[in-house]
């Protein structure tokens, strides 16, 4: 039984993430979507619980997905959860250097391999950080994130204003 691990910050989950998760779910028996507890970047907009809840809602139609969270090294989480491979979506060449470096570090640490999946072209510009920015200033994110996520973004920025 092959298990894939799809890690990320998911702050929030976008149609780009969902596209990758749905496609990975077709190739593996089971998929663990692993949400990092404390994203390194900026302070996260959504709490871990909110990010997990949104992921659970938007992947509810898929039967072989589990949402988990992790802290610390991804490779340790992979080993503890019996994941055979890490899968990452690649949007553009700008993702590649950093993703390659992480894949090689992870392979060096425990031997786990990373598969890269080309993002569907209609999502190659899409990132959670841009979605947050567009939503923060009242832009329409309905083509970028699932409706439940768009609703939470609107609510979050209403609370902040
Ligand atoms: O959605 P993101 O922010 O691009 O996801 C990055 C993530 C969470 C996949 C990456 O930062 C990660 O794996 N962090 C865990 C810490 C770790 O294992 N670091 C060593 C990687 S070489």
PDB file of C-alpha atoms and ligand atoms in Angstrom:
ATOM      1  CA  UNK A   1       0.000   0.000   0.000  1.00  0.00           C
ATOM      2  CA  UNK A   2       1.731   3.183  -1.209  1.00  0.00           C
ATOM      3  CA  UNK A   3       1.275   6.309   0.852  1.00  0.00           C
ATOM      4  CA  UNK A   4       2.149   9.792  -0.388  1.00  0.00           C
ATOM      5  CA  UNK A   5       2.809  12.760   1.827  1.00  0.00           C
ATOM      6  CA  UNK A   6       1.777  16.221   0.602  1.00  0.00           C
ATOM      7  CA  UNK A   7       3.174  18.795   3.027  1.00  0.00           C
ATOM      8  CA  UNK A   8       2.633  22.529   3.210  1.00  0.00           C
ATOM      9  CA  UNK A   9       1.500  25.580   5.119  1.00  0.00           C
ATOM     10  CA  UNK A  10      -1.915  25.724   3.416  1.00  0.00           C
ATOM     11  CA  UNK A  11      -2.550  29.259   4.686  1.00  0.00           C
ATOM     12  CA  UNK A  12      -5.082  28.910   3.144  1.00  0.00           C
ATOM     13  CA  UNK A  13      -5.582  25.930   0.806  1.00  0.00           C
ATOM     14  CA  UNK A  14      -6.045  27.120  -2.807  1.00  0.00           C
ATOM     15  CA  UNK A  15      -7.399  25.560  -5.993  1.00  0.00           C
ATOM     16  CA  UNK A  16      -3.746  24.934  -6.896  1.00  0.00           C
ATOM     17  CA  UNK A  17      -3.208  22.790  -3.784  1.00  0.00           C
ATOM     18  CA  UNK A  18      -6.489  21.003  -4.345  1.00  0.00           C
ATOM     19  CA  UNK A  19      -5.570  20.211  -7.941  1.00  0.00           C
ATOM     20  CA  UNK A  20      -2.297  18.616  -6.798  1.00  0.00           C
ATOM     21  CA  UNK A  21      -3.977  16.695  -3.950  1.00  0.00           C
ATOM     22  CA  UNK A  22      -6.720  15.335  -6.241  1.00  0.00           C
ATOM     23  CA  UNK A  23      -4.183  14.197  -8.819  1.00  0.00           C
ATOM     24  CA  UNK A  24      -1.898  12.591  -6.228  1.00  0.00           C
ATOM     25  CA  UNK A  25      -4.915  10.766  -4.779  1.00  0.00           C
ATOM     26  CA  UNK A  26      -5.410   9.033  -8.133  1.00  0.00           C
ATOM     27  CA  UNK A  27      -1.888   7.600  -8.121  1.00  0.00           C
ATOM     28  CA  UNK A  28      -1.469   6.499  -4.505  1.00  0.00           C
ATOM     29  CA  UNK A  29      -3.490   4.204  -2.270  1.00  0.00           C
ATOM     30  CA  UNK A  30      -3.506   6.779   0.469  1.00  0.00           C
ATOM     31  CA  UNK A  31      -2.445  10.398   0.827  1.00  0.00           C
ATOM     32  CA  UNK A  32      -1.516  12.244   3.974  1.00  0.00           C
ATOM     33  CA  UNK A  33      -1.825  15.996   3.689  1.00  0.00           C
ATOM     34  CA  UNK A  34       0.557  17.275   6.358  1.00  0.00           C
ATOM     35  CA  UNK A  35       0.004  20.804   7.609  1.00  0.00           C
ATOM     36  CA  UNK A  36       3.022  22.427   9.209  1.00  0.00           C
ATOM     37  CA  UNK A  37       2.168  23.692  12.683  1.00  0.00           C
ATOM     38  CA  UNK A  38       4.257  26.847  12.589  1.00  0.00           C
ATOM     39  CA  UNK A  39       4.885  28.104   9.066  1.00  0.00           C
ATOM     40  CA  UNK A  40       8.331  29.724   8.882  1.00  0.00           C
ATOM     41  CA  UNK A  41       7.315  32.607   6.659  1.00  0.00           C
ATOM     42  CA  UNK A  42       5.256  35.319   8.294  1.00  0.00           C
ATOM     43  CA  UNK A  43       2.832  34.763  11.128  1.00  0.00           C
ATOM     44  CA  UNK A  44       0.052  32.691   9.618  1.00  0.00           C
ATOM     45  CA  UNK A  45      -3.334  34.208   8.849  1.00  0.00           C
ATOM     46  CA  UNK A  46      -5.207  31.079   9.893  1.00  0.00           C
ATOM     47  CA  UNK A  47      -4.565  28.916  12.949  1.00  0.00           C
ATOM     48  CA  UNK A  48      -3.499  25.318  12.531  1.00  0.00           C
ATOM     49  CA  UNK A  49      -7.025  24.179  13.409  1.00  0.00           C
ATOM     50  CA  UNK A  50      -8.556  26.499  10.798  1.00  0.00           C
ATOM     51  CA  UNK A  51      -6.098  25.392   8.102  1.00  0.00           C
ATOM     52  CA  UNK A  52      -6.800  21.731   8.889  1.00  0.00           C
ATOM     53  CA  UNK A  53     -10.562  22.281   8.937  1.00  0.00           C
ATOM     54  CA  UNK A  54     -10.521  23.994   5.537  1.00  0.00           C
ATOM     55  CA  UNK A  55      -8.440  21.168   4.066  1.00  0.00           C
ATOM     56  CA  UNK A  56     -10.814  18.568   5.494  1.00  0.00           C
ATOM     57  CA  UNK A  57     -13.812  20.401   4.011  1.00  0.00           C
ATOM     58  CA  UNK A  58     -12.384  20.794   0.528  1.00  0.00           C
ATOM     59  CA  UNK A  59     -11.065  17.208   0.311  1.00  0.00           C
ATOM     60  CA  UNK A  60     -14.179  15.574   1.788  1.00  0.00           C
ATOM     61  CA  UNK A  61     -15.065  14.121  -1.642  1.00  0.00           C
ATOM     62  CA  UNK A  62     -11.822  12.110  -1.734  1.00  0.00           C
ATOM     63  CA  UNK A  63     -11.877   8.776   0.048  1.00  0.00           C
ATOM     64  CA  UNK A  64      -8.153   8.178   0.547  1.00  0.00           C
ATOM     65  CA  UNK A  65      -7.000  11.428   2.151  1.00  0.00           C
ATOM     66  CA  UNK A  66      -6.004  12.060   5.741  1.00  0.00           C
ATOM     67  CA  UNK A  67      -5.240  15.499   7.125  1.00  0.00           C
ATOM     68  CA  UNK A  68      -2.550  15.584   9.814  1.00  0.00           C
ATOM     69  CA  UNK A  69      -0.303  18.232  11.242  1.00  0.00           C
ATOM     70  CA  UNK A  70       3.395  18.138  11.953  1.00  0.00           C
ATOM     71  CA  UNK A  71       6.092  20.086  13.733  1.00  0.00           C
ATOM     72  CA  UNK A  72       9.814  19.505  13.323  1.00  0.00           C
ATOM     73  CA  UNK A  73      11.365  17.634  10.450  1.00  0.00           C
ATOM     74  CA  UNK A  74       9.122  16.431   7.661  1.00  0.00           C
ATOM     75  CA  UNK A  75      11.207  13.282   7.226  1.00  0.00           C
ATOM     76  CA  UNK A  76      10.556  12.249  10.847  1.00  0.00           C
ATOM     77  CA  UNK A  77       6.830  12.683  10.322  1.00  0.00           C
ATOM     78  CA  UNK A  78       7.062  10.643   7.107  1.00  0.00           C
ATOM     79  CA  UNK A  79       8.842   7.801   8.889  1.00  0.00           C
ATOM     80  CA  UNK A  80       6.437   7.798  11.857  1.00  0.00           C
ATOM     81  CA  UNK A  81       3.418   7.697   9.521  1.00  0.00           C
ATOM     82  CA  UNK A  82       4.724   5.128   7.048  1.00  0.00           C
ATOM     83  CA  UNK A  83       4.782   7.528   4.096  1.00  0.00           C
ATOM     84  CA  UNK A  84       6.748   6.166   1.142  1.00  0.00           C
ATOM     85  CA  UNK A  85       7.252   9.390  -0.744  1.00  0.00           C
ATOM     86  CA  UNK A  86       6.809  13.130  -0.512  1.00  0.00           C
ATOM     87  CA  UNK A  87       4.903  14.791  -3.361  1.00  0.00           C
ATOM     88  CA  UNK A  88       5.265  18.484  -4.183  1.00  0.00           C
ATOM     89  CA  UNK A  89       3.571  20.598  -6.824  1.00  0.00           C
ATOM     90  CA  UNK A  90       5.912  22.676  -8.992  1.00  0.00           C
ATOM     91  CA  UNK A  91       4.433  25.869 -10.387  1.00  0.00           C
ATOM     92  CA  UNK A  92       7.361  27.376 -12.235  1.00  0.00           C
ATOM     93  CA  UNK A  93      11.106  27.326 -12.473  1.00  0.00           C
ATOM     94  CA  UNK A  94      11.219  29.775  -9.559  1.00  0.00           C
ATOM     95  CA  UNK A  95       9.990  26.974  -7.260  1.00  0.00           C
ATOM     96  CA  UNK A  96      12.562  24.564  -8.521  1.00  0.00           C
ATOM     97  CA  UNK A  97      15.832  25.557  -6.809  1.00  0.00           C
ATOM     98  CA  UNK A  98      14.398  25.542  -3.311  1.00  0.00           C
ATOM     99  CA  UNK A  99      12.274  22.440  -3.865  1.00  0.00           C
ATOM    100  CA  UNK A 100      15.224  20.532  -5.323  1.00  0.00           C
ATOM    101  CA  UNK A 101      17.381  21.539  -2.357  1.00  0.00           C
ATOM    102  CA  UNK A 102      14.736  20.356   0.120  1.00  0.00           C
ATOM    103  CA  UNK A 103      14.167  17.111  -1.789  1.00  0.00           C
ATOM    104  CA  UNK A 104      17.892  16.354  -1.766  1.00  0.00           C
ATOM    105  CA  UNK A 105      18.229  17.241   1.915  1.00  0.00           C
ATOM    106  CA  UNK A 106      15.275  14.999   2.782  1.00  0.00           C
ATOM    107  CA  UNK A 107      16.735  12.187   0.695  1.00  0.00           C
ATOM    108  CA  UNK A 108      20.092  12.582   2.416  1.00  0.00           C
ATOM    109  CA  UNK A 109      18.496  12.543   5.864  1.00  0.00           C
ATOM    110  CA  UNK A 110      16.421   9.367   5.559  1.00  0.00           C
ATOM    111  CA  UNK A 111      16.447   8.190   1.950  1.00  0.00           C
ATOM    112  CA  UNK A 112      12.869   9.302   1.293  1.00  0.00           C
ATOM    113  CA  UNK A 113      12.241  10.388  -2.300  1.00  0.00           C
ATOM    114  CA  UNK A 114      10.257  13.392  -3.483  1.00  0.00           C
ATOM    115  CA  UNK A 115       8.092  13.291  -6.600  1.00  0.00           C
ATOM    116  CA  UNK A 116       7.333  16.583  -8.325  1.00  0.00           C
ATOM    117  CA  UNK A 117       4.000  17.094 -10.003  1.00  0.00           C
ATOM    118  CA  UNK A 118       3.661  19.930 -12.522  1.00  0.00           C
ATOM    119  CA  UNK A 119       0.900  22.246 -11.399  1.00  0.00           C
ATOM    120  CA  UNK A 120      -1.936  22.543 -13.892  1.00  0.00           C
ATOM    121  CA  UNK A 121      -1.145  25.620 -16.010  1.00  0.00           C
ATOM    122  CA  UNK A 122      -4.201  27.574 -14.936  1.00  0.00           C
ATOM    123  CA  UNK A 123      -2.819  27.589 -11.383  1.00  0.00           C
ATOM    124  CA  UNK A 124       0.851  28.293 -12.065  1.00  0.00           C
ATOM    125  CA  UNK A 125       0.593  31.891 -10.777  1.00  0.00           C
ATOM    126  CA  UNK A 126      -1.370  30.984  -7.676  1.00  0.00           C
ATOM    127  CA  UNK A 127       0.018  31.130  -4.141  1.00  0.00           C
ATOM    128  CA  UNK A 128      -1.523  31.373  -0.695  1.00  0.00           C
ATOM    129  CA  UNK A 129       0.378  34.585  -0.006  1.00  0.00           C
ATOM    130  CA  UNK A 130      -1.075  36.310  -3.096  1.00  0.00           C
ATOM    131  CA  UNK A 131      -4.544  35.038  -2.227  1.00  0.00           C
ATOM    132  CA  UNK A 132      -4.176  36.556   1.260  1.00  0.00           C
ATOM    133  CA  UNK A 133      -3.078  39.853  -0.246  1.00  0.00           C
ATOM    134  CA  UNK A 134      -5.915  40.009  -2.774  1.00  0.00           C
ATOM    135  CA  UNK A 135      -8.485  39.106  -0.108  1.00  0.00           C
ATOM    136  CA  UNK A 136      -7.008  41.580   2.394  1.00  0.00           C
ATOM    137  CA  UNK A 137      -7.735  44.444  -0.008  1.00  0.00           C
ATOM    138  CA  UNK A 138     -11.192  43.237  -0.954  1.00  0.00           C
ATOM    139  CA  UNK A 139     -10.344  41.539  -4.271  1.00  0.00           C
ATOM    140  CA  UNK A 140     -12.382  38.680  -5.672  1.00  0.00           C
ATOM    141  CA  UNK A 141     -10.784  35.335  -4.784  1.00  0.00           C
ATOM    142  CA  UNK A 142     -13.649  33.132  -5.962  1.00  0.00           C
ATOM    143  CA  UNK A 143     -11.615  31.732  -8.876  1.00  0.00           C
ATOM    144  CA  UNK A 144      -8.590  31.087  -6.656  1.00  0.00           C
ATOM    145  CA  UNK A 145      -9.917  29.209  -3.649  1.00  0.00           C
ATOM    146  CA  UNK A 146     -12.916  26.980  -2.882  1.00  0.00           C
ATOM    147  CA  UNK A 147     -16.052  28.836  -1.718  1.00  0.00           C
ATOM    148  CA  UNK A 148     -15.664  27.772   1.940  1.00  0.00           C
ATOM    149  CA  UNK A 149     -12.161  29.223   1.974  1.00  0.00           C
ATOM    150  CA  UNK A 150     -13.256  32.438   0.262  1.00  0.00           C
ATOM    151  CA  UNK A 151     -15.950  32.857   2.916  1.00  0.00           C
ATOM    152  CA  UNK A 152     -13.413  32.416   5.713  1.00  0.00           C
ATOM    153  CA  UNK A 153     -11.052  34.921   4.113  1.00  0.00           C
ATOM    154  CA  UNK A 154     -13.808  37.524   3.838  1.00  0.00           C
ATOM    155  CA  UNK A 155     -14.785  36.877   7.453  1.00  0.00           C
ATOM    156  CA  UNK A 156     -11.183  37.065   8.703  1.00  0.00           C
ATOM    157  CA  UNK A 157     -10.501  40.419   7.065  1.00  0.00           C
ATOM    158  CA  UNK A 158     -13.845  41.762   8.254  1.00  0.00           C
ATOM    159  CA  UNK A 159     -12.818  40.838  11.818  1.00  0.00           C
ATOM    160  CA  UNK A 160      -9.470  42.616  11.325  1.00  0.00           C
ATOM    161  CA  UNK A 161     -10.928  45.871   9.970  1.00  0.00           C
TER     162      UNK A 161
HETATM  163  O1  LIG B   1       3.596  25.470   1.795  1.00  0.00           O
HETATM  164  P1  LIG B   1       5.060  25.699   2.084  1.00  0.00           P
HETATM  165  O2  LIG B   1       5.223  26.794   3.097  1.00  0.00           O
HETATM  166  O3  LIG B   1       5.864  25.924   0.838  1.00  0.00           O
HETATM  167  O4  LIG B   1       5.611  24.332   2.746  1.00  0.00           O
HETATM  168  C1  LIG B   1       6.970  24.207   3.129  1.00  0.00           C
HETATM  169  C2  LIG B   1       7.174  22.920   3.971  1.00  0.00           C
HETATM  170  C3  LIG B   1       6.264  22.928   5.169  1.00  0.00           C
HETATM  171  C4  LIG B   1       6.855  21.727   3.110  1.00  0.00           C
HETATM  172  C5  LIG B   1       8.669  22.913   4.391  1.00  0.00           C
HETATM  173  O5  LIG B   1       8.985  24.132   4.989  1.00  0.00           O
HETATM  174  C6  LIG B   1       9.008  21.782   5.346  1.00  0.00           C
HETATM  175  O6  LIG B   1       9.073  20.633   4.949  1.00  0.00           O
HETATM  176  N1  LIG B   1       9.207  22.139   6.630  1.00  0.00           N
HETATM  177  C7  LIG B   1       9.460  21.176   7.686  1.00  0.00           C
HETATM  178  C8  LIG B   1      10.851  21.331   8.307  1.00  0.00           C
HETATM  179  C9  LIG B   1      11.846  20.473   7.582  1.00  0.00           C
HETATM  180  O7  LIG B   1      11.726  19.280   7.442  1.00  0.00           O
HETATM  181  N2  LIG B   1      12.879  21.156   7.093  1.00  0.00           N
HETATM  182  C10 LIG B   1      13.937  20.547   6.314  1.00  0.00           C
HETATM  183  C11 LIG B   1      13.517  20.487   4.857  1.00  0.00           C
HETATM  184  S1  LIG B   1      14.907  20.197   3.894  1.00  0.00           S
END
